[in-house]
mmCIF file of C-alpha atoms in Angstrom:
data_model
loop_
_atom_site.group_PDB
_atom_site.id
_atom_site.type_symbol
_atom_site.label_atom_id
_atom_site.label_comp_id
_atom_site.label_asym_id
_atom_site.label_seq_id
_atom_site.Cartn_x
_atom_site.Cartn_y
_atom_site.Cartn_z
ATOM 1 C CA MET A 111 -103.081 192.544 22.872
ATOM 2 C CA GLU A 112 -101.901 193.227 26.380
ATOM 3 C CA LEU A 113 -98.268 192.339 25.715
ATOM 4 C CA GLU A 114 -95.340 194.084 27.345
ATOM 5 C CA ASP A 115 -92.817 195.923 25.205
ATOM 6 C CA HIS A 116 -90.184 193.651 23.635
ATOM 7 C CA TRP A 117 -91.919 190.552 24.957
ATOM 8 C CA TRP A 118 -89.919 188.417 22.513
ATOM 9 C CA LYS A 119 -86.774 189.170 24.544
ATOM 10 C CA GLY A 120 -88.227 188.181 27.920
ATOM 11 C CA GLN A 121 -88.261 184.931 29.811
ATOM 12 C CA LEU A 122 -91.884 184.281 28.884
ATOM 13 C CA ALA A 123 -91.315 184.737 25.140
ATOM 14 C CA ALA A 124 -91.749 181.048 24.297
ATOM 15 C CA ASP A 125 -94.939 180.807 26.382
ATOM 16 C CA ILE A 126 -96.423 183.952 24.831
ATOM 17 C CA TYR A 127 -95.550 182.685 21.377
ATOM 18 C CA GLN A 128 -97.232 179.332 22.012
ATOM 19 C CA ALA A 129 -100.327 181.154 23.305
ATOM 20 C CA LEU A 130 -100.445 183.199 20.097
ATOM 21 C CA ARG A 131 -100.054 180.065 17.965
ATOM 22 C CA TYR A 132 -102.864 178.375 19.877
ATOM 23 C CA LYS A 133 -105.115 181.418 19.541
ATOM 24 C CA GLU A 134 -104.595 181.686 15.786
ATOM 25 C CA LEU A 135 -106.056 178.197 15.403
ATOM 26 C CA LYS A 136 -109.364 179.628 16.629
ATOM 27 C CA LEU A 137 -109.496 182.662 14.345
ATOM 28 C CA PRO A 138 -112.768 183.199 12.464
ATOM 29 C CA THR A 139 -112.892 181.900 8.907
ATOM 30 C CA PHE A 140 -112.651 184.538 6.194
ATOM 31 C CA LYS A 141 -114.954 183.677 3.279
ATOM 32 C CA GLY A 142 -114.263 186.646 0.991
ATOM 33 C CA GLN A 143 -117.964 187.088 0.272
ATOM 34 C CA SER A 144 -118.357 190.841 0.839
ATOM 35 C CA PRO A 145 -120.128 192.643 -2.050
ATOM 36 C CA GLN A 146 -117.680 195.518 -1.446
ATOM 37 C CA LEU A 147 -114.569 193.344 -1.580
ATOM 38 C CA ASN A 148 -113.230 195.341 -4.542
ATOM 39 C CA LEU A 149 -113.101 198.395 -2.239
ATOM 40 C CA ARG A 150 -111.089 196.634 0.444
ATOM 41 C CA ARG A 151 -107.736 197.964 -0.772
ATOM 42 C CA TYR A 152 -108.987 201.546 -0.603
ATOM 43 C CA PHE A 153 -110.140 201.231 3.004
ATOM 44 C CA ALA A 154 -107.028 199.289 4.039
ATOM 45 C CA ASP A 155 -105.028 202.220 2.634
ATOM 46 C CA LEU A 156 -107.203 204.661 4.549
ATOM 47 C CA ILE A 157 -106.475 202.798 7.780
ATOM 48 C CA ALA A 158 -102.753 202.762 6.951
ATOM 49 C CA ILE A 159 -102.681 206.507 6.231
ATOM 50 C CA VAL A 160 -104.441 207.460 9.452
ATOM 51 C CA SER A 161 -102.387 204.922 11.397
ATOM 52 C CA ASN A 162 -99.127 206.320 10.013
ATOM 53 C CA HIS A 163 -100.228 209.858 10.809
ATOM 54 C CA PHE A 164 -100.705 208.950 14.469
ATOM 55 C CA ARG A 165 -97.633 206.676 14.443
ATOM 56 C CA LEU A 166 -99.571 203.702 15.741
ATOM 57 C CA CYS A 167 -97.790 200.383 16.140
ATOM 58 C CA PRO A 168 -97.978 197.788 13.332
ATOM 59 C CA ALA A 169 -100.042 195.481 15.544
ATOM 60 C CA ALA A 170 -102.789 198.127 15.830
ATOM 61 C CA ARG A 171 -102.800 198.718 12.071
ATOM 62 C CA HIS A 172 -102.926 195.020 11.220
ATOM 63 C CA LEU A 173 -105.620 194.317 13.808
ATOM 64 C CA ALA A 174 -107.714 197.209 12.448
ATOM 65 C CA VAL A 175 -107.551 195.868 8.889
ATOM 66 C CA TYR A 176 -108.362 192.363 10.124
ATOM 67 C CA LEU A 177 -111.405 193.656 12.022
ATOM 68 C CA LEU A 178 -112.518 195.452 8.867
ATOM 69 C CA ASP A 179 -112.081 192.260 6.826
ATOM 70 C CA LEU A 180 -114.161 190.218 9.252
ATOM 71 C CA PHE A 181 -116.871 192.859 9.447
ATOM 72 C CA MET A 182 -117.137 193.281 5.678
ATOM 73 C CA ASP A 183 -117.279 189.493 5.358
ATOM 74 C CA ARG A 184 -120.340 189.331 7.605
ATOM 75 C CA TYR A 185 -122.317 192.411 6.614
ATOM 76 C CA ASP A 186 -123.452 194.178 3.471
ATOM 77 C CA VAL A 187 -122.085 197.671 4.130
ATOM 78 C CA THR A 188 -122.510 200.723 1.937
ATOM 79 C CA VAL A 189 -119.475 202.682 0.811
ATOM 80 C CA GLN A 190 -120.515 205.623 2.975
ATOM 81 C CA GLN A 191 -120.807 203.391 6.027
ATOM 82 C CA LEU A 192 -117.446 201.743 5.324
ATOM 83 C CA HIS A 193 -115.613 205.000 6.038
ATOM 84 C CA MET A 194 -117.124 205.022 9.510
ATOM 85 C CA VAL A 195 -116.504 201.310 10.016
ATOM 86 C CA SER A 196 -112.838 201.568 8.940
ATOM 87 C CA LEU A 197 -112.022 204.415 11.309
ATOM 88 C CA SER A 198 -113.916 202.750 14.159
ATOM 89 C CA CYS A 199 -111.917 199.544 13.593
ATOM 90 C CA LEU A 200 -108.719 201.575 13.822
ATOM 91 C CA LEU A 201 -109.820 203.265 17.041
ATOM 92 C CA LEU A 202 -110.820 199.940 18.605
ATOM 93 C CA ALA A 203 -107.537 198.331 17.568
ATOM 94 C CA SER A 204 -105.486 201.246 18.897
ATOM 95 C CA LYS A 205 -107.328 201.097 22.238
ATOM 96 C CA PHE A 206 -106.489 197.405 22.430
ATOM 97 C CA GLU A 207 -102.865 197.562 21.254
ATOM 98 C CA GLU A 208 -101.603 201.024 22.233
ATOM 99 C CA ARG A 209 -101.178 203.001 25.418
ATOM 100 C CA GLU A 210 -104.125 205.224 26.252
ATOM 101 C CA ASP A 211 -102.225 208.424 25.491
ATOM 102 C CA ARG A 212 -101.499 207.236 21.935
ATOM 103 C CA VAL A 213 -105.104 206.517 20.968
ATOM 104 C CA PRO A 214 -106.255 209.084 18.351
ATOM 105 C CA LYS A 215 -108.557 211.768 19.692
ATOM 106 C CA LEU A 216 -111.822 212.591 17.942
ATOM 107 C CA GLU A 217 -110.931 216.247 17.394
ATOM 108 C CA THR A 218 -107.571 215.393 15.861
ATOM 109 C CA LEU A 219 -109.144 212.731 13.679
ATOM 110 C CA ASN A 220 -111.721 215.162 12.313
ATOM 111 C CA SER A 221 -109.010 217.717 11.536
ATOM 112 C CA LEU A 222 -107.137 215.410 9.144
ATOM 113 C CA GLY A 223 -107.010 216.464 5.516
ATOM 114 C CA CYS A 224 -108.346 213.114 4.329
ATOM 115 C CA MET A 225 -111.476 213.610 6.447
ATOM 116 C CA SER A 226 -112.318 216.912 4.811
ATOM 117 C CA SER A 227 -111.586 215.469 1.362
ATOM 118 C CA MET A 228 -114.162 212.758 2.090
ATOM 119 C CA ASN A 229 -116.589 215.328 3.522
ATOM 120 C CA LEU A 230 -116.757 213.156 6.622
ATOM 121 C CA VAL A 231 -117.185 214.383 10.201
ATOM 122 C CA LEU A 232 -117.323 211.913 13.059
ATOM 123 C CA THR A 233 -119.301 212.512 16.243
ATOM 124 C CA LYS A 234 -118.660 211.050 19.653
ATOM 125 C CA GLN A 235 -122.082 209.415 19.762
ATOM 126 C CA ALA A 236 -121.623 207.829 16.337
ATOM 127 C CA LEU A 237 -118.226 206.398 17.256
ATOM 128 C CA LEU A 238 -119.498 204.972 20.535
ATOM 129 C CA HIS A 239 -122.437 203.312 18.786
ATOM 130 C CA MET A 240 -120.202 201.919 16.054
ATOM 131 C CA GLU A 241 -117.579 200.628 18.472
ATOM 132 C CA LEU A 242 -120.276 198.922 20.512
ATOM 133 C CA PHE A 243 -121.744 197.381 17.371
ATOM 134 C CA LEU A 244 -118.294 196.113 16.320
ATOM 135 C CA LEU A 245 -117.569 194.670 19.750
ATOM 136 C CA GLU A 246 -120.884 192.848 19.780
ATOM 137 C CA SER A 247 -120.177 191.511 16.280
ATOM 138 C CA PHE A 248 -116.850 190.082 17.485
ATOM 139 C CA GLN A 249 -118.396 188.900 20.789
ATOM 140 C CA TRP A 250 -116.110 191.350 22.627
ATOM 141 C CA ASN A 251 -113.062 189.377 21.577
ATOM 142 C CA LEU A 252 -110.246 191.458 20.086
ATOM 143 C CA TYR A 253 -107.549 188.950 21.012
ATOM 144 C CA LEU A 254 -106.964 188.146 17.348
ATOM 145 C CA PRO A 255 -103.326 187.470 16.400
ATOM 146 C CA THR A 256 -102.054 188.943 13.142
ATOM 147 C CA ALA A 257 -98.743 188.565 11.326
ATOM 148 C CA ALA A 258 -97.557 191.727 13.074
ATOM 149 C CA HIS A 259 -97.774 189.949 16.424
ATOM 150 C CA PHE A 260 -95.335 187.240 15.304
ATOM 151 C CA ILE A 261 -92.809 189.150 13.234
ATOM 152 C CA ASP A 262 -90.608 190.497 16.044
ATOM 153 C CA TYR A 263 -90.251 187.057 17.590
ATOM 154 C CA TYR A 264 -89.021 185.680 14.281
ATOM 155 C CA LEU A 265 -86.786 188.681 13.595
ATOM 156 C CA SER A 266 -84.994 188.083 16.898
ATOM 157 C CA ILE A 267 -83.104 185.226 15.203
ATOM 158 C CA ALA A 268 -83.655 186.110 11.539
ATOM 159 C CA VAL A 269 -80.012 187.103 11.041
ATOM 160 C CA HIS A 270 -77.043 185.305 12.569
ATOM 161 C CA GLU A 271 -73.333 185.976 12.334
ATOM 162 C CA GLY A 272 -72.931 182.555 10.719
ATOM 163 C CA ASP A 273 -75.120 183.522 7.758
ATOM 164 C CA LEU A 274 -73.498 184.326 4.425
ATOM 165 C CA HIS A 275 -74.311 187.210 2.119
ATOM 166 C CA ASP A 276 -73.636 186.404 -1.535
ATOM 167 C CA GLY A 277 -71.174 183.832 -0.274
ATOM 168 C CA TRP A 278 -69.205 186.243 1.907
ATOM 169 C CA PRO A 279 -69.047 186.148 5.714
ATOM 170 C CA MET A 280 -70.868 189.024 7.386
ATOM 171 C CA THR A 281 -68.860 191.607 9.260
ATOM 172 C CA CYS A 282 -71.642 194.217 9.542
ATOM 173 C CA LEU A 283 -74.147 192.121 11.467
ATOM 174 C CA GLU A 284 -76.076 195.034 12.980
ATOM 175 C CA LYS A 285 -76.479 196.768 9.633
ATOM 176 C CA THR A 286 -77.756 193.574 8.043
ATOM 177 C CA LYS A 287 -80.223 193.173 10.924
ATOM 178 C CA LEU A 288 -81.456 196.689 10.249
ATOM 179 C CA TYR A 289 -82.007 195.939 6.554
ATOM 180 C CA MET A 290 -83.729 192.696 7.472
ATOM 181 C CA ALA A 291 -86.138 194.531 9.786
ATOM 182 C CA LYS A 292 -86.933 197.114 7.102
ATOM 183 C CA TYR A 293 -87.602 194.485 4.457
ATOM 184 C CA ALA A 294 -89.710 192.404 6.838
ATOM 185 C CA ASP A 295 -91.764 195.506 7.595
ATOM 186 C CA TYR A 296 -92.140 196.131 3.857
ATOM 187 C CA PHE A 297 -93.417 192.597 3.207
ATOM 188 C CA LEU A 298 -95.659 192.835 6.255
ATOM 189 C CA GLU A 299 -97.340 195.866 4.690
ATOM 190 C CA VAL A 300 -97.608 194.032 1.367
ATOM 191 C CA SER A 301 -99.576 191.325 3.156
ATOM 192 C CA LEU A 302 -102.111 193.947 4.291
ATOM 193 C CA GLN A 303 -102.912 195.055 0.770
ATOM 194 C CA ASP A 304 -104.525 191.883 -0.541
ATOM 195 C CA HIS A 305 -107.155 189.738 1.151
ATOM 196 C CA VAL A 306 -105.555 186.649 -0.433
ATOM 197 C CA PHE A 307 -103.113 186.546 2.482
ATOM 198 C CA LEU A 308 -105.999 185.833 4.837
ATOM 199 C CA CYS A 309 -105.994 182.246 3.602
ATOM 200 C CA PHE A 310 -102.660 181.757 5.414
ATOM 201 C CA ALA A 311 -102.174 181.562 9.175
ATOM 202 C CA PRO A 312 -100.759 184.850 10.562
ATOM 203 C CA SER A 313 -97.669 183.075 11.889
ATOM 204 C CA LEU A 314 -97.011 181.627 8.423
ATOM 205 C CA VAL A 315 -97.345 185.074 6.813
ATOM 206 C CA ALA A 316 -94.818 186.456 9.296
ATOM 207 C CA ALA A 317 -92.434 183.575 8.588
ATOM 208 C CA ALA A 318 -92.860 184.110 4.836
ATOM 209 C CA CYS A 319 -92.012 187.807 5.301
ATOM 210 C CA VAL A 320 -88.740 186.798 6.952
ATOM 211 C CA SER A 321 -87.914 184.191 4.317
ATOM 212 C CA ALA A 322 -88.702 186.605 1.462
ATOM 213 C CA SER A 323 -86.481 189.216 3.132
ATOM 214 C CA ARG A 324 -83.612 186.744 3.387
ATOM 215 C CA LEU A 325 -84.029 185.932 -0.299
ATOM 216 C CA ILE A 326 -83.968 189.589 -1.349
ATOM 217 C CA LEU A 327 -80.916 190.230 0.824
ATOM 218 C CA HIS A 328 -79.144 187.169 -0.632
ATOM 219 C CA LEU A 329 -78.604 185.561 2.763
ATOM 220 C CA SER A 330 -77.860 181.880 2.853
ATOM 221 C CA PRO A 331 -79.079 179.399 3.747
ATOM 222 C CA THR A 332 -82.407 180.947 2.817
ATOM 223 C CA TRP A 333 -84.376 179.159 5.514
ATOM 224 C CA PRO A 334 -81.883 177.977 8.148
ATOM 225 C CA PRO A 335 -82.669 175.197 10.639
ATOM 226 C CA ARG A 336 -82.930 177.667 13.547
ATOM 227 C CA LEU A 337 -85.858 179.457 11.854
ATOM 228 C CA GLN A 338 -87.519 176.207 10.860
ATOM 229 C CA CYS A 339 -87.239 175.014 14.449
ATOM 230 C CA LEU A 340 -88.583 178.271 15.914
ATOM 231 C CA THR A 341 -91.499 178.664 13.509
ATOM 232 C CA SER A 342 -92.203 174.954 12.878
ATOM 233 C CA TYR A 343 -92.563 175.818 9.175
ATOM 234 C CA THR A 344 -90.496 174.177 6.457
ATOM 235 C CA TRP A 345 -89.506 175.990 3.274
ATOM 236 C CA ASP A 346 -92.180 174.071 1.358
ATOM 237 C CA ASN A 347 -94.794 175.387 3.799
ATOM 238 C CA LEU A 348 -93.719 178.968 3.073
ATOM 239 C CA VAL A 349 -93.374 178.900 -0.721
ATOM 240 C CA PRO A 350 -97.044 179.659 -1.649
ATOM 241 C CA CYS A 351 -97.138 182.734 0.579
ATOM 242 C CA ALA A 352 -93.562 183.861 -0.110
ATOM 243 C CA GLU A 353 -94.224 183.644 -3.839
ATOM 244 C CA LYS A 354 -97.094 186.131 -3.571
ATOM 245 C CA LEU A 355 -94.913 188.502 -1.535
ATOM 246 C CA LEU A 356 -92.097 188.315 -4.072
ATOM 247 C CA ILE A 357 -94.459 188.921 -6.986
ATOM 248 C CA ALA A 358 -95.565 192.131 -5.261
ATOM 249 C CA HIS A 359 -91.920 193.028 -4.676
ATOM 250 C CA ASP A 360 -91.046 192.549 -8.343
ATOM 251 C CA SER A 361 -94.006 194.708 -9.314
ATOM 252 C CA ASP A 362 -92.818 197.467 -6.970
ATOM 253 C CA VAL A 363 -89.290 197.331 -8.361
ATOM 254 C CA LYS A 364 -90.574 197.599 -11.931
ATOM 255 C CA GLU A 365 -92.710 200.569 -10.935
ATOM 256 C CA ALA A 366 -89.711 202.143 -9.218
ATOM 257 C CA ASN A 367 -87.591 201.692 -12.340
ATOM 258 C CA LYS A 368 -90.351 203.338 -14.380
ATOM 259 C CA GLN A 369 -90.379 206.265 -11.997
ATOM 260 C CA LYS A 370 -86.607 206.606 -12.347
ATOM 261 C CA CYS A 371 -86.957 206.972 -16.102
ATOM 262 C CA GLN A 372 -89.546 209.715 -15.856
ATOM 263 C CA PRO A 373 -88.456 213.369 -15.520
ATOM 264 C CA GLN A 374 -88.666 214.515 -11.935
ATOM 265 C CA GLN A 375 -91.207 217.196 -11.123
ATOM 266 C CA PRO A 376 -90.469 219.848 -8.477
ATOM 267 C CA GLY A 377 -91.188 218.405 -5.053
ATOM 268 C CA GLN A 378 -91.624 214.890 -6.422
ATOM 269 C CA SER A 379 -89.632 212.111 -4.807
ATOM 270 C CA VAL A 380 -87.679 209.695 -6.981
ATOM 271 C CA TYR A 381 -87.823 205.994 -6.266
ATOM 272 C CA ARG A 382 -84.446 204.381 -6.069
ATOM 273 C CA SER A 383 -83.764 200.773 -6.848
ATOM 274 C CA SER A 384 -80.782 198.524 -6.397
ATOM 275 C CA GLY A 385 -80.961 197.335 -9.993
ATOM 276 C CA GLN A 386 -82.753 194.842 -12.179
ATOM 277 C CA ALA A 387 -85.359 192.822 -10.349
ATOM 278 C CA ALA A 388 -84.849 189.091 -10.229
ATOM 279 C CA THR A 389 -87.886 187.048 -11.158
ATOM 280 C CA VAL A 390 -89.889 185.179 -8.558
ATOM 281 C CA ALA A 391 -88.862 181.889 -10.126
ATOM 282 C CA GLN A 392 -85.193 182.801 -9.639
ATOM 283 C CA TYR A 393 -85.820 183.510 -5.968
ATOM 284 C CA LEU A 394 -87.803 180.382 -5.251
ATOM 285 C CA HIS A 395 -85.395 178.023 -6.990
ATOM 286 C CA ARG A 396 -82.624 178.658 -4.529
ATOM 287 C CA PRO A 397 -84.090 177.836 -1.091
ATOM 288 C CA GLY A 398 -81.263 175.618 0.047
ATOM 289 C CA MET A 399 -78.444 177.411 -1.683
ATOM 290 C CA GLN A 400 -75.186 177.143 0.203
ATOM 291 C CA TYR A 401 -72.346 179.423 -0.800
ATOM 292 C CA PRO A 402 -68.733 178.387 -0.326
ATOM 293 C CA GLN A 403 -67.197 180.371 2.491
ATOM 294 C CA ARG A 404 -64.735 183.041 1.441
ATOM 295 C CA ALA A 405 -63.179 185.087 4.190
ATOM 296 C CA THR A 406 -61.503 187.833 2.196
ATOM 297 C CA GLN A 407 -64.429 190.260 1.721
ATOM 298 C CA PRO A 408 -67.150 191.494 4.080
ATOM 299 C CA ALA A 409 -70.793 190.803 3.273
ATOM 300 C CA VAL A 410 -71.743 194.449 3.602
ATOM 301 C CA ALA A 411 -69.121 197.045 2.962
ATOM 302 C CA PRO A 412 -68.838 199.711 5.673
ATOM 303 C CA ASN A 413 -69.842 202.451 3.226
ATOM 304 C CA HIS A 414 -72.692 200.451 1.726
ATOM 305 C CA ARG A 415 -75.799 202.656 1.555
ATOM 306 C CA ALA A 416 -79.207 201.440 2.639
ATOM 307 C CA ALA A 417 -80.636 202.650 -0.673
ATOM 308 C CA SER A 418 -78.870 199.877 -2.537
ATOM 309 C CA TYR A 419 -80.797 197.386 -0.430
ATOM 310 C CA LEU A 420 -84.050 199.131 0.162
ATOM 311 C CA GLY A 421 -84.462 202.040 -2.227
ATOM 312 C CA HIS A 422 -87.467 200.552 -3.989
ATOM 313 C CA THR A 423 -89.469 199.987 -0.796
ATOM 314 C CA ASN A 424 -90.544 203.625 -0.928
ATOM 315 C CA SER A 425 -93.077 202.612 -3.541
ATOM 316 C CA LEU A 426 -95.161 201.039 -0.801
ATOM 317 C CA HIS A 427 -95.269 204.023 1.541
ATOM 318 C CA ALA A 428 -98.727 205.461 2.104
ATOM 319 C CA PRO A 429 -99.291 208.940 0.689
ATOM 320 C CA ASN A 430 -99.712 211.969 2.886
ATOM 321 C CA ALA A 431 -103.025 212.016 4.708
ATOM 322 C CA ALA A 432 -103.939 215.282 3.053
ATOM 323 C CA SER A 433 -103.756 213.765 -0.418
ATOM 324 C CA LEU A 434 -105.659 210.519 -0.063
ATOM 325 C CA GLU A 435 -106.289 208.815 -3.391
ATOM 326 C CA PRO A 436 -108.373 205.654 -3.795
ATOM 327 C CA LYS A 437 -106.527 202.613 -5.139
ATOM 328 C CA SER A 438 -109.388 201.128 -7.108
ATOM 329 C CA ASN A 439 -111.101 201.867 -10.404
ATOM 330 C CA ILE A 440 -114.331 203.003 -8.758
ATOM 331 C CA PRO A 441 -115.153 206.632 -9.656
ATOM 332 C CA ASN A 442 -114.053 209.118 -7.023
ATOM 333 C CA GLY A 443 -117.605 210.211 -6.409
ATOM 334 C CA ALA A 444 -118.397 206.828 -4.907
ATOM 335 C CA TYR A 445 -116.239 207.687 -1.901
ATOM 336 C CA GLN A 446 -117.892 210.963 -0.980
ATOM 337 C CA VAL A 447 -119.879 211.082 2.228
ATOM 338 C CA GLY A 448 -122.256 214.009 2.221
ATOM 339 C CA MET A 449 -123.610 213.731 5.750
ATOM 340 C CA HIS A 450 -122.700 213.853 9.405
ATOM 341 C CA TYR A 451 -123.153 210.617 11.310
ATOM 342 C CA ALA A 452 -125.495 211.282 14.199
ATOM 343 C CA CYS A 453 -126.078 207.656 15.076
ATOM 344 C CA ALA A 454 -124.709 204.257 14.211
ATOM 345 C CA PRO A 455 -125.789 203.118 10.745
ATOM 346 C CA CYS A 456 -127.692 199.888 10.327
ATOM 347 C CA PHE A 457 -126.263 196.843 8.592
ATOM 348 C CA GLU A 458 -127.773 193.886 6.833
ATOM 349 C CA ARG A 459 -126.472 190.382 7.339
#
């Protein structure tokens, strides 16, 4: 969307936020009826990998995946065509959300390792036809808010000097804000990986990302009045979505602990975790927890390393573009594209 940088800090922040909330009420309904729905995770990962390679903003990545979801929901698309559709969604989203000089170029896109591994070469004519087809499908409306459009507004007040960490007053406010932003980004990416999050409003997903981050960081109260007032969501509103985020978090921590126990191979990164994962039930049963104030110890020690907070989030990072691996059980051969696209493929409603 045509939003200025750091809009959440400007004088029009409240007006922009209300416009986004109004627009999300008019978002198309996602029915989850695509015959290729089991491949969604693979193509969402493909978009994430290419997006990370070009360092596109989160809003562009989230909009691209949302466009893909809507398109797959309306059309019966072959696996070969979905590669083209996914990359075209990313290009459209980047043209809408990014500066012109940051939009991926066709030559650079074709030179990526993941493109050669898929035996896929894009042509200018094919991309133009596909982009036009996508725009017509969405009635030329790409003003579609996602959770990424709300998260920074919520993060602006997500941590306050009056918050407590494990019952201790915070003395390292900026460091805690940094950890909060990293965790919120982690949960935001979790929300991209499963179409189940499309049943929640984007603003609610963003709020749930913040609340889940506060839970993981042991900040209290978990959902303070200032956040409830800003978002208009109560804790009860957030629990269904936050629970799904925390389940994914627990799964990542368990996977990270498994990786720690395995012998490290040369060149292989080791996932680091802050310790035993708490269960989702433990997190969700303490929404209003208030710790007694104790002023003798800082919330975050000055030498506290980020790894102890966030070491396990590495498990979510997309792999290198040159080593793209599908995340589904479909045989690898199903993803091969043995042709050059010379024109836009046809789709069946």
